[in-house]
PDB file of C-alpha atoms in Angstrom:
ATOM      1  CA  MET A   1      -7.436  20.127   3.856  1.00 41.00           C
ATOM      2  CA  SER A   2      -7.096  17.679   0.993  1.00 53.00           C
ATOM      3  CA  THR A   3      -5.388  14.391   1.810  1.00 62.00           C
ATOM      4  CA  ASP A   4      -2.884  12.700  -0.491  1.00 88.00           C
ATOM      5  CA  MET A   5      -3.406   8.992  -1.003  1.00 93.00           C
ATOM      6  CA  VAL A   6      -0.007   8.194   0.516  1.00 95.00           C
ATOM      7  CA  ASP A   7      -1.005  10.089   3.683  1.00 93.00           C
ATOM      8  CA  LEU A   8      -4.365   8.336   3.712  1.00 94.00           C
ATOM      9  CA  VAL A   9      -2.563   4.982   3.789  1.00 96.00           C
ATOM     10  CA  ASN A  10      -0.990   6.014   7.095  1.00 95.00           C
ATOM     11  CA  LEU A  11      -4.306   7.238   8.488  1.00 93.00           C
ATOM     12  CA  ILE A  12      -6.047   3.950   7.710  1.00 96.00           C
ATOM     13  CA  ASN A  13      -3.095   1.931   8.990  1.00 96.00           C
ATOM     14  CA  ASP A  14      -2.950   3.881  12.271  1.00 95.00           C
ATOM     15  CA  ARG A  15      -6.688   3.548  12.840  1.00 94.00           C
ATOM     16  CA  PHE A  16      -6.724  -0.163  12.050  1.00 96.00           C
ATOM     17  CA  ILE A  17      -3.711  -0.851  14.279  1.00 96.00           C
ATOM     18  CA  LYS A  18      -5.389   1.004  17.155  1.00 94.00           C
ATOM     19  CA  PHE A  19      -8.591  -1.002  16.742  1.00 95.00           C
ATOM     20  CA  THR A  20      -6.928  -4.414  16.502  1.00 95.00           C
ATOM     21  CA  ARG A  21      -4.478  -3.772  19.346  1.00 92.00           C
ATOM     22  CA  GLU A  22      -7.321  -2.715  21.609  1.00 92.00           C
ATOM     23  CA  GLN A  23      -9.071  -5.981  20.823  1.00 91.00           C
ATOM     24  CA  VAL A  24      -6.036  -8.161  21.538  1.00 89.00           C
ATOM     25  CA  PHE A  25      -4.722  -6.401  24.618  1.00 84.00           C
ATOM     26  CA  SER A  26      -8.053  -5.582  26.238  1.00 76.00           C
ATOM     27  CA  LYS A  27      -7.350  -8.496  28.576  1.00 71.00           C
ATOM     28  CA  GLU A  28      -4.012  -9.183  30.224  1.00 63.00           C
ATOM     29  CA  THR A  29      -3.132 -12.741  29.254  1.00 68.00           C
ATOM     30  CA  ASN A  30       0.008 -14.736  28.573  1.00 71.00           C
ATOM     31  CA  GLY A  31      -1.752 -16.541  25.753  1.00 83.00           C
ATOM     32  CA  PHE A  32      -2.472 -13.429  23.700  1.00 85.00           C
ATOM     33  CA  LEU A  33      -1.548 -15.174  20.428  1.00 90.00           C
ATOM     34  CA  GLY A  34      -4.267 -17.733  20.972  1.00 91.00           C
ATOM     35  CA  PHE A  35      -6.626 -14.960  22.046  1.00 90.00           C
ATOM     36  CA  ALA A  36      -5.865 -13.024  18.836  1.00 92.00           C
ATOM     37  CA  GLN A  37      -6.400 -16.159  16.759  1.00 94.00           C
ATOM     38  CA  GLN A  38      -9.805 -16.686  18.345  1.00 93.00           C
ATOM     39  CA  LYS A  39     -10.815 -13.015  18.224  1.00 92.00           C
ATOM     40  CA  PHE A  40     -10.041 -12.548  14.522  1.00 96.00           C
ATOM     41  CA  LYS A  41     -10.712 -16.137  13.396  1.00 96.00           C
ATOM     42  CA  LEU A  42      -7.115 -16.557  12.186  1.00 97.00           C
ATOM     43  CA  ASN A  43      -5.835 -19.883  10.870  1.00 97.00           C
ATOM     44  CA  ALA A  44      -2.808 -20.089  13.188  1.00 96.00           C
ATOM     45  CA  LYS A  45      -1.541 -18.434  16.378  1.00 93.00           C
ATOM     46  CA  ASN A  46       1.541 -16.977  14.710  1.00 95.00           C
ATOM     47  CA  ASP A  47      -0.627 -15.211  12.120  1.00 97.00           C
ATOM     48  CA  TRP A  48      -0.913 -12.312  14.569  1.00 96.00           C
ATOM     49  CA  ASN A  49       2.867 -11.813  14.589  1.00 96.00           C
ATOM     50  CA  GLU A  50       2.892 -11.886  10.783  1.00 97.00           C
ATOM     51  CA  ILE A  51       0.138  -9.292  10.666  1.00 97.00           C
ATOM     52  CA  ILE A  52       2.151  -6.980  12.939  1.00 96.00           C
ATOM     53  CA  ALA A  53       5.294  -7.442  10.812  1.00 96.00           C
ATOM     54  CA  SER A  54       3.326  -6.776   7.606  1.00 97.00           C
ATOM     55  CA  GLU A  55       1.867  -3.581   9.063  1.00 96.00           C
ATOM     56  CA  ASP A  56       5.392  -2.416   9.962  1.00 95.00           C
ATOM     57  CA  ILE A  57       6.590  -3.100   6.417  1.00 96.00           C
ATOM     58  CA  LEU A  58       3.599  -1.259   4.991  1.00 96.00           C
ATOM     59  CA  GLU A  59       4.325   1.761   7.176  1.00 96.00           C
ATOM     60  CA  ASP A  60       8.082   1.748   6.462  1.00 96.00           C
ATOM     61  CA  SER A  61       7.600   1.480   2.706  1.00 97.00           C
ATOM     62  CA  ASN A  62       5.087   4.312   2.863  1.00 97.00           C
ATOM     63  CA  GLU A  63       7.802   6.582   4.273  1.00 96.00           C
ATOM     64  CA  ALA A  64       9.896   5.774   1.204  1.00 97.00           C
ATOM     65  CA  LEU A  65       6.993   6.702  -1.088  1.00 97.00           C
ATOM     66  CA  LYS A  66       6.415   9.973   0.801  1.00 96.00           C
ATOM     67  CA  SER A  67      10.075  10.911   0.352  1.00 95.00           C
ATOM     68  CA  PHE A  68       9.938  10.119  -3.331  1.00 96.00           C
ATOM     69  CA  LEU A  69       6.796  12.185  -3.883  1.00 95.00           C
ATOM     70  CA  LYS A  70       8.447  15.107  -2.081  1.00 95.00           C
ATOM     71  CA  PHE A  71      11.898  15.019  -3.716  1.00 95.00           C
ATOM     72  CA  GLY A  72      11.515  12.909  -6.879  1.00 95.00           C
ATOM     73  CA  LEU A  73      14.369  10.985  -8.444  1.00 94.00           C
ATOM     74  CA  SER A  74      16.852  13.736  -7.590  1.00 93.00           C
ATOM     75  CA  GLY A  75      16.375  13.430  -3.849  1.00 93.00           C
ATOM     76  CA  PRO A  76      17.011  16.101  -1.211  1.00 93.00           C
ATOM     77  CA  THR A  77      20.417  17.001  -2.605  1.00 84.00           C
ATOM     78  CA  LYS A  78      21.996  19.985  -4.325  1.00 81.00           C
ATOM     79  CA  TYR A  79      23.946  17.692  -6.650  1.00 87.00           C
ATOM     80  CA  ASN A  80      22.759  16.363  -9.997  1.00 88.00           C
ATOM     81  CA  ASP A  81      23.954  12.853  -9.177  1.00 92.00           C
ATOM     82  CA  LEU A  82      23.064  10.067 -11.614  1.00 93.00           C
ATOM     83  CA  GLY A  83      23.751   7.345  -9.061  1.00 94.00           C
ATOM     84  CA  GLU A  84      21.311   8.943  -6.604  1.00 93.00           C
ATOM     85  CA  LYS A  85      18.619   8.880  -9.287  1.00 94.00           C
ATOM     86  CA  TYR A  86      19.153   5.177  -9.942  1.00 95.00           C
ATOM     87  CA  LEU A  87      19.092   4.399  -6.223  1.00 95.00           C
ATOM     88  CA  ARG A  88      15.823   6.253  -5.791  1.00 96.00           C
ATOM     89  CA  LEU A  89      14.312   4.719  -8.922  1.00 96.00           C
ATOM     90  CA  TYR A  90      15.087   1.158  -7.865  1.00 96.00           C
ATOM     91  CA  GLY A  91      14.179   2.050  -4.291  1.00 97.00           C
ATOM     92  CA  VAL A  92      10.722   3.443  -5.067  1.00 97.00           C
ATOM     93  CA  LEU A  93       9.884   0.553  -7.403  1.00 97.00           C
ATOM     94  CA  ASN A  94      10.717  -2.015  -4.761  1.00 97.00           C
ATOM     95  CA  ALA A  95       9.078  -0.004  -1.961  1.00 97.00           C
ATOM     96  CA  VAL A  96       5.879  -0.251  -3.996  1.00 98.00           C
ATOM     97  CA  TYR A  97       6.292  -4.008  -4.355  1.00 97.00           C
ATOM     98  CA  GLN A  98       7.084  -4.524  -0.659  1.00 97.00           C
ATOM     99  CA  GLN A  99       3.992  -2.524   0.273  1.00 98.00           C
ATOM    100  CA  GLN A 100       1.799  -4.535  -2.062  1.00 98.00           C
ATOM    101  CA  GLN A 101       3.113  -7.827  -0.701  1.00 98.00           C
ATOM    102  CA  ALA A 102       2.547  -6.704   2.895  1.00 98.00           C
ATOM    103  CA  MET A 103      -1.002  -5.599   2.070  1.00 98.00           C
ATOM    104  CA  LEU A 104      -1.819  -8.843   0.274  1.00 98.00           C
ATOM    105  CA  HIS A 105      -0.413 -10.851   3.179  1.00 98.00           C
ATOM    106  CA  ILE A 106      -2.605  -9.008   5.705  1.00 98.00           C
ATOM    107  CA  PHE A 107      -5.563  -9.552   3.379  1.00 98.00           C
ATOM    108  CA  LYS A 108      -4.838 -13.291   3.262  1.00 97.00           C
ATOM    109  CA  LEU A 109      -4.205 -13.714   7.010  1.00 97.00           C
ATOM    110  CA  PHE A 110      -7.550 -12.142   7.886  1.00 98.00           C
ATOM    111  CA  ASN A 111      -9.217 -14.537   5.417  1.00 97.00           C
ATOM    112  CA  CYS A 112     -10.706 -11.783   3.275  1.00 97.00           C
ATOM    113  CA  PRO A 113     -12.595 -12.965   0.174  1.00 95.00           C
ATOM    114  CA  ASN A 114     -11.289 -12.913  -3.417  1.00 95.00           C
ATOM    115  CA  PRO A 115      -7.529 -12.456  -2.759  1.00 95.00           C
ATOM    116  CA  LYS A 116      -6.683 -13.436  -6.365  1.00 96.00           C
ATOM    117  CA  SER A 117      -8.851 -10.618  -7.696  1.00 97.00           C
ATOM    118  CA  ILE A 118      -7.113  -8.039  -5.478  1.00 97.00           C
ATOM    119  CA  LYS A 119      -3.697  -9.390  -6.452  1.00 97.00           C
ATOM    120  CA  GLN A 120      -4.595  -9.038 -10.127  1.00 97.00           C
ATOM    121  CA  GLU A 121      -5.595  -5.416  -9.574  1.00 97.00           C
ATOM    122  CA  PHE A 122      -2.144  -4.713  -8.161  1.00 98.00           C
ATOM    123  CA  ASN A 123      -0.473  -6.610 -11.014  1.00 96.00           C
ATOM    124  CA  ASN A 124      -2.328  -4.465 -13.562  1.00 96.00           C
ATOM    125  CA  LEU A 125      -0.875  -1.203 -12.233  1.00 97.00           C
ATOM    126  CA  SER A 126       1.730   0.395 -14.491  1.00 95.00           C
ATOM    127  CA  ILE A 127       4.019   0.982 -11.487  1.00 96.00           C
ATOM    128  CA  THR A 128       3.918  -2.748 -10.702  1.00 97.00           C
ATOM    129  CA  GLN A 129       4.780  -3.646 -14.270  1.00 95.00           C
ATOM    130  CA  ALA A 130       7.628  -1.126 -14.215  1.00 95.00           C
ATOM    131  CA  ARG A 131       8.922  -2.706 -11.014  1.00 96.00           C
ATOM    132  CA  HIS A 132       8.985  -6.161 -12.562  1.00 95.00           C
ATOM    133  CA  LYS A 133      10.608  -4.912 -15.773  1.00 94.00           C
ATOM    134  CA  LEU A 134      13.194  -2.592 -14.197  1.00 94.00           C
ATOM    135  CA  GLY A 135      13.545  -3.440 -10.522  1.00 93.00           C
ATOM    136  CA  ALA A 136      13.604  -7.235 -10.596  1.00 91.00           C
ATOM    137  CA  HIS A 137      13.696  -8.901 -14.030  1.00 90.00           C
ATOM    138  CA  SER A 138      15.453  -6.373 -16.238  1.00 89.00           C
ATOM    139  CA  ILE A 139      17.344  -8.969 -18.297  1.00 90.00           C
ATOM    140  CA  ASN A 140      14.919 -11.892 -18.098  1.00 89.00           C
ATOM    141  CA  TYR A 141      11.405 -10.514 -18.063  1.00 89.00           C
ATOM    142  CA  THR A 142       8.855 -12.992 -19.373  1.00 85.00           C
ATOM    143  CA  VAL A 143       5.280 -12.381 -20.424  1.00 77.00           C
ATOM    144  CA  GLN A 144       2.879 -15.021 -19.131  1.00 68.00           C
ATOM    145  CA  GLY A 145       2.429 -17.709 -21.765  1.00 64.00           C
ATOM    146  CA  ASP A 146       5.540 -16.631 -23.688  1.00 72.00           C
ATOM    147  CA  SER A 147       8.758 -18.638 -23.387  1.00 74.00           C
ATOM    148  CA  GLU A 148      10.950 -15.823 -24.741  1.00 82.00           C
ATOM    149  CA  THR A 149      12.478 -13.222 -22.451  1.00 87.00           C
ATOM    150  CA  GLU A 150      12.586  -9.454 -22.848  1.00 90.00           C
ATOM    151  CA  MET A 151      15.097  -6.876 -21.592  1.00 91.00           C
ATOM    152  CA  PHE A 152      14.260  -3.425 -20.239  1.00 93.00           C
ATOM    153  CA  VAL A 153      16.420  -0.465 -19.251  1.00 94.00           C
ATOM    154  CA  PRO A 154      15.529   3.043 -18.047  1.00 94.00           C
ATOM    155  CA  VAL A 155      16.420   5.815 -20.502  1.00 93.00           C
ATOM    156  CA  ARG A 156      18.842   7.920 -18.464  1.00 90.00           C
ATOM    157  CA  VAL A 157      18.946  10.876 -20.851  1.00 84.00           C
ATOM    158  CA  GLN A 158      15.235  11.350 -20.203  1.00 84.00           C
ATOM    159  CA  PHE A 159      15.451  11.142 -16.407  1.00 87.00           C
ATOM    160  CA  ASN A 160      13.446  13.757 -14.594  1.00 88.00           C
ATOM    161  CA  ASP A 161      11.936  13.695 -11.141  1.00 93.00           C
ATOM    162  CA  TYR A 162       8.490  12.286 -11.904  1.00 95.00           C
ATOM    163  CA  GLU A 163       8.521  10.851 -15.411  1.00 94.00           C
ATOM    164  CA  LEU A 164      10.073   7.538 -16.329  1.00 94.00           C
ATOM    165  CA  THR A 165      10.883   6.277 -19.804  1.00 95.00           C
ATOM    166  CA  TYR A 166      12.172   2.749 -20.305  1.00 94.00           C
ATOM    167  CA  PHE A 167      13.247   0.873 -23.407  1.00 93.00           C
ATOM    168  CA  ASN A 168      12.511  -2.676 -24.572  1.00 92.00           C
ATOM    169  CA  HIS A 169      15.534  -4.042 -26.439  1.00 87.00           C
ATOM    170  CA  LYS A 170      13.545  -6.894 -27.937  1.00 84.00           C
ATOM    171  CA  ASN A 171      11.237  -4.783 -30.090  1.00 86.00           C
ATOM    172  CA  ASP A 172      12.889  -1.341 -29.826  1.00 87.00           C
ATOM    173  CA  GLU A 173       9.825   0.130 -28.163  1.00 90.00           C
ATOM    174  CA  SER A 174       9.810   2.614 -25.305  1.00 92.00           C
ATOM    175  CA  SER A 175       7.235   3.252 -22.601  1.00 93.00           C
ATOM    176  CA  LYS A 176       6.677   6.358 -20.515  1.00 94.00           C
ATOM    177  CA  ILE A 177       4.845   6.595 -17.200  1.00 94.00           C
ATOM    178  CA  ASP A 178       3.958   9.472 -14.899  1.00 96.00           C
ATOM    179  CA  LEU A 179       5.388   8.339 -11.569  1.00 96.00           C
ATOM    180  CA  LYS A 180       3.236  10.666  -9.475  1.00 95.00           C
ATOM    181  CA  LEU A 181       0.061   9.529 -11.171  1.00 95.00           C
ATOM    182  CA  THR A 182       0.803   5.824 -11.011  1.00 96.00           C
ATOM    183  CA  LEU A 183       1.919   6.070  -7.366  1.00 96.00           C
ATOM    184  CA  GLU A 184      -1.405   7.716  -6.571  1.00 96.00           C
ATOM    185  CA  GLU A 185      -3.174   4.810  -8.295  1.00 96.00           C
ATOM    186  CA  HIS A 186      -1.108   2.370  -6.255  1.00 97.00           C
ATOM    187  CA  SER A 187      -1.796   4.150  -2.946  1.00 97.00           C
ATOM    188  CA  ARG A 188      -5.497   4.403  -3.744  1.00 96.00           C
ATOM    189  CA  LEU A 189      -5.622   0.632  -4.274  1.00 97.00           C
ATOM    190  CA  ILE A 190      -3.743   0.104  -1.007  1.00 98.00           C
ATOM    191  CA  CYS A 191      -6.386   2.254   0.736  1.00 97.00           C
ATOM    192  CA  LYS A 192      -9.245   0.413  -0.949  1.00 97.00           C
ATOM    193  CA  THR A 193      -7.801  -2.965   0.044  1.00 98.00           C
ATOM    194  CA  TYR A 194      -7.118  -1.886   3.621  1.00 98.00           C
ATOM    195  CA  LEU A 195     -10.691  -0.631   4.013  1.00 97.00           C
ATOM    196  CA  LEU A 196     -11.978  -3.996   2.761  1.00 97.00           C
ATOM    197  CA  ILE A 197      -9.860  -5.670   5.439  1.00 98.00           C
ATOM    198  CA  ALA A 198     -11.143  -3.332   8.151  1.00 97.00           C
ATOM    199  CA  ASN A 199     -14.727  -4.009   7.110  1.00 97.00           C
ATOM    200  CA  LYS A 200     -14.164  -7.771   7.239  1.00 97.00           C
ATOM    201  CA  VAL A 201     -12.372  -7.716  10.615  1.00 97.00           C
ATOM    202  CA  ILE A 202     -14.909  -5.443  12.316  1.00 97.00           C
ATOM    203  CA  LYS A 203     -17.789  -7.647  11.173  1.00 96.00           C
ATOM    204  CA  THR A 204     -15.897 -10.710  12.391  1.00 96.00           C
ATOM    205  CA  VAL A 205     -15.209  -9.231  15.827  1.00 95.00           C
ATOM    206  CA  TYR A 206     -18.782  -7.984  16.269  1.00 95.00           C
ATOM    207  CA  LYS A 207     -20.582 -10.799  14.495  1.00 94.00           C
ATOM    208  CA  GLY A 208     -24.258 -10.681  15.381  1.00 92.00           C
ATOM    209  CA  ASN A 209     -24.009  -7.157  16.809  1.00 95.00           C
ATOM    210  CA  THR A 210     -24.899  -4.877  13.894  1.00 94.00           C
ATOM    211  CA  VAL A 211     -25.232  -1.816  16.115  1.00 95.00           C
ATOM    212  CA  LYS A 212     -21.639  -2.116  17.320  1.00 94.00           C
ATOM    213  CA  GLN A 213     -20.480  -2.905  13.794  1.00 95.00           C
ATOM    214  CA  GLU A 214     -21.961   0.335  12.479  1.00 95.00           C
ATOM    215  CA  GLN A 215     -20.499   2.350  15.339  1.00 93.00           C
ATOM    216  CA  VAL A 216     -16.960   1.144  14.681  1.00 93.00           C
ATOM    217  CA  LEU A 217     -17.284   1.184  10.893  1.00 95.00           C
ATOM    218  CA  THR A 218     -18.218   4.865  10.960  1.00 92.00           C
ATOM    219  CA  SER A 219     -14.631   6.013  11.496  1.00 89.00           C
ATOM    220  CA  PHE A 220     -13.405   3.887   8.584  1.00 94.00           C
ATOM    221  CA  ASN A 221     -16.308   5.023   6.389  1.00 92.00           C
ATOM    222  CA  GLU A 222     -15.092   8.579   6.937  1.00 89.00           C
ATOM    223  CA  LEU A 223     -11.703   7.623   5.527  1.00 92.00           C
ATOM    224  CA  GLU A 224     -13.386   5.945   2.574  1.00 92.00           C
ATOM    225  CA  MET A 225     -15.134   9.261   1.897  1.00 89.00           C
ATOM    226  CA  VAL A 226     -11.727  10.965   1.916  1.00 89.00           C
ATOM    227  CA  MET A 227     -10.445   8.388  -0.570  1.00 91.00           C
ATOM    228  CA  ASN A 228     -13.376   9.297  -2.819  1.00 88.00           C
ATOM    229  CA  GLY A 229     -12.657  13.029  -2.740  1.00 84.00           C
ATOM    230  CA  ALA A 230     -13.923  14.415   0.556  1.00 83.00           C
ATOM    231  CA  LEU A 231     -11.943  16.960   2.554  1.00 79.00           C
ATOM    232  CA  LEU A 232     -10.659  15.950   5.971  1.00 71.00           C
ATOM    233  CA  ILE A 233     -11.219  18.652   8.587  1.00 69.00           C
ATOM    234  CA  LYS A 234      -9.107  18.288  11.735  1.00 64.00           C
ATOM    235  CA  GLY A 235      -9.120  19.874  15.153  1.00 63.00           C
ATOM    236  CA  GLN A 236      -6.291  21.970  16.585  1.00 62.00           C
ATOM    237  CA  ASP A 237      -4.617  18.858  17.992  1.00 62.00           C
ATOM    238  CA  GLY A 238      -4.099  17.656  14.420  1.00 56.00           C
ATOM    239  CA  ASN A 239      -5.669  14.297  15.144  1.00 58.00           C
ATOM    240  CA  THR A 240      -9.364  14.597  15.911  1.00 51.00           C
ATOM    241  CA  VAL A 241     -11.626  14.471  12.878  1.00 54.00           C
ATOM    242  CA  ILE A 242     -14.211  17.228  13.275  1.00 46.00           C
ATOM    243  CA  ASN A 243     -16.069  16.979  10.001  1.00 54.00           C
ATOM    244  CA  ILE A 244     -15.728  15.689   6.465  1.00 57.00           C
ATOM    245  CA  LYS A 245     -17.067  17.571   3.481  1.00 60.00           C
ATOM    246  CA  PHE A 246     -16.738  17.389  -0.293  1.00 52.00           C
ATOM    247  CA  GLU A 247     -15.132  20.089  -2.398  1.00 52.00           C
TER     248      GLU A 247
END
């Protein structure tokens, strides 16, 4: 079966959570925050709590993206309700932003290299730019290095489930984006970033033990193959990966 990027986000998140929780709670101890800090080489004890909260936000926002990809701007309703479309538009744009912020925070807390580069990749996505222009700074959007503000509004007469057109009142220009396509780009970057984190954390935990590193990395390498176009073959229980092959 082929795996959508938004589903792959959940698979990577579930696998990473299982691995890290097993590391932290492998020993019964009242000082598990200090143990987690030492195990993952975190900067502060409370970083572990922030990691858990960020993973929850990432998972919750992913449910919003899954709903949007299934029902579009119209939502699971029999009514052609304009208000519902606006709610879902603003909702999906900010779900994307919340997910990006959670991912970047996890990346930072685990001390992964080049966080500014990853952040710039997210900023370059058209869905991120649409969020800033429509979901946060509609009347006071500023381009970096420009003191003047711009104003953006969605074009309601062109609303459909998966295409978005918005208008710039400053220069009378309009932009159109394919919401399905740009959400796939966003989710792919989330997957890529999460796999970088997993790679860093596994090598930190098993520093000096390359055999163990390779053993644990194998399961995440499989998911990287899926991200790059492989098919995920599952057992009857729906969970066990039997084999991965390319189309």
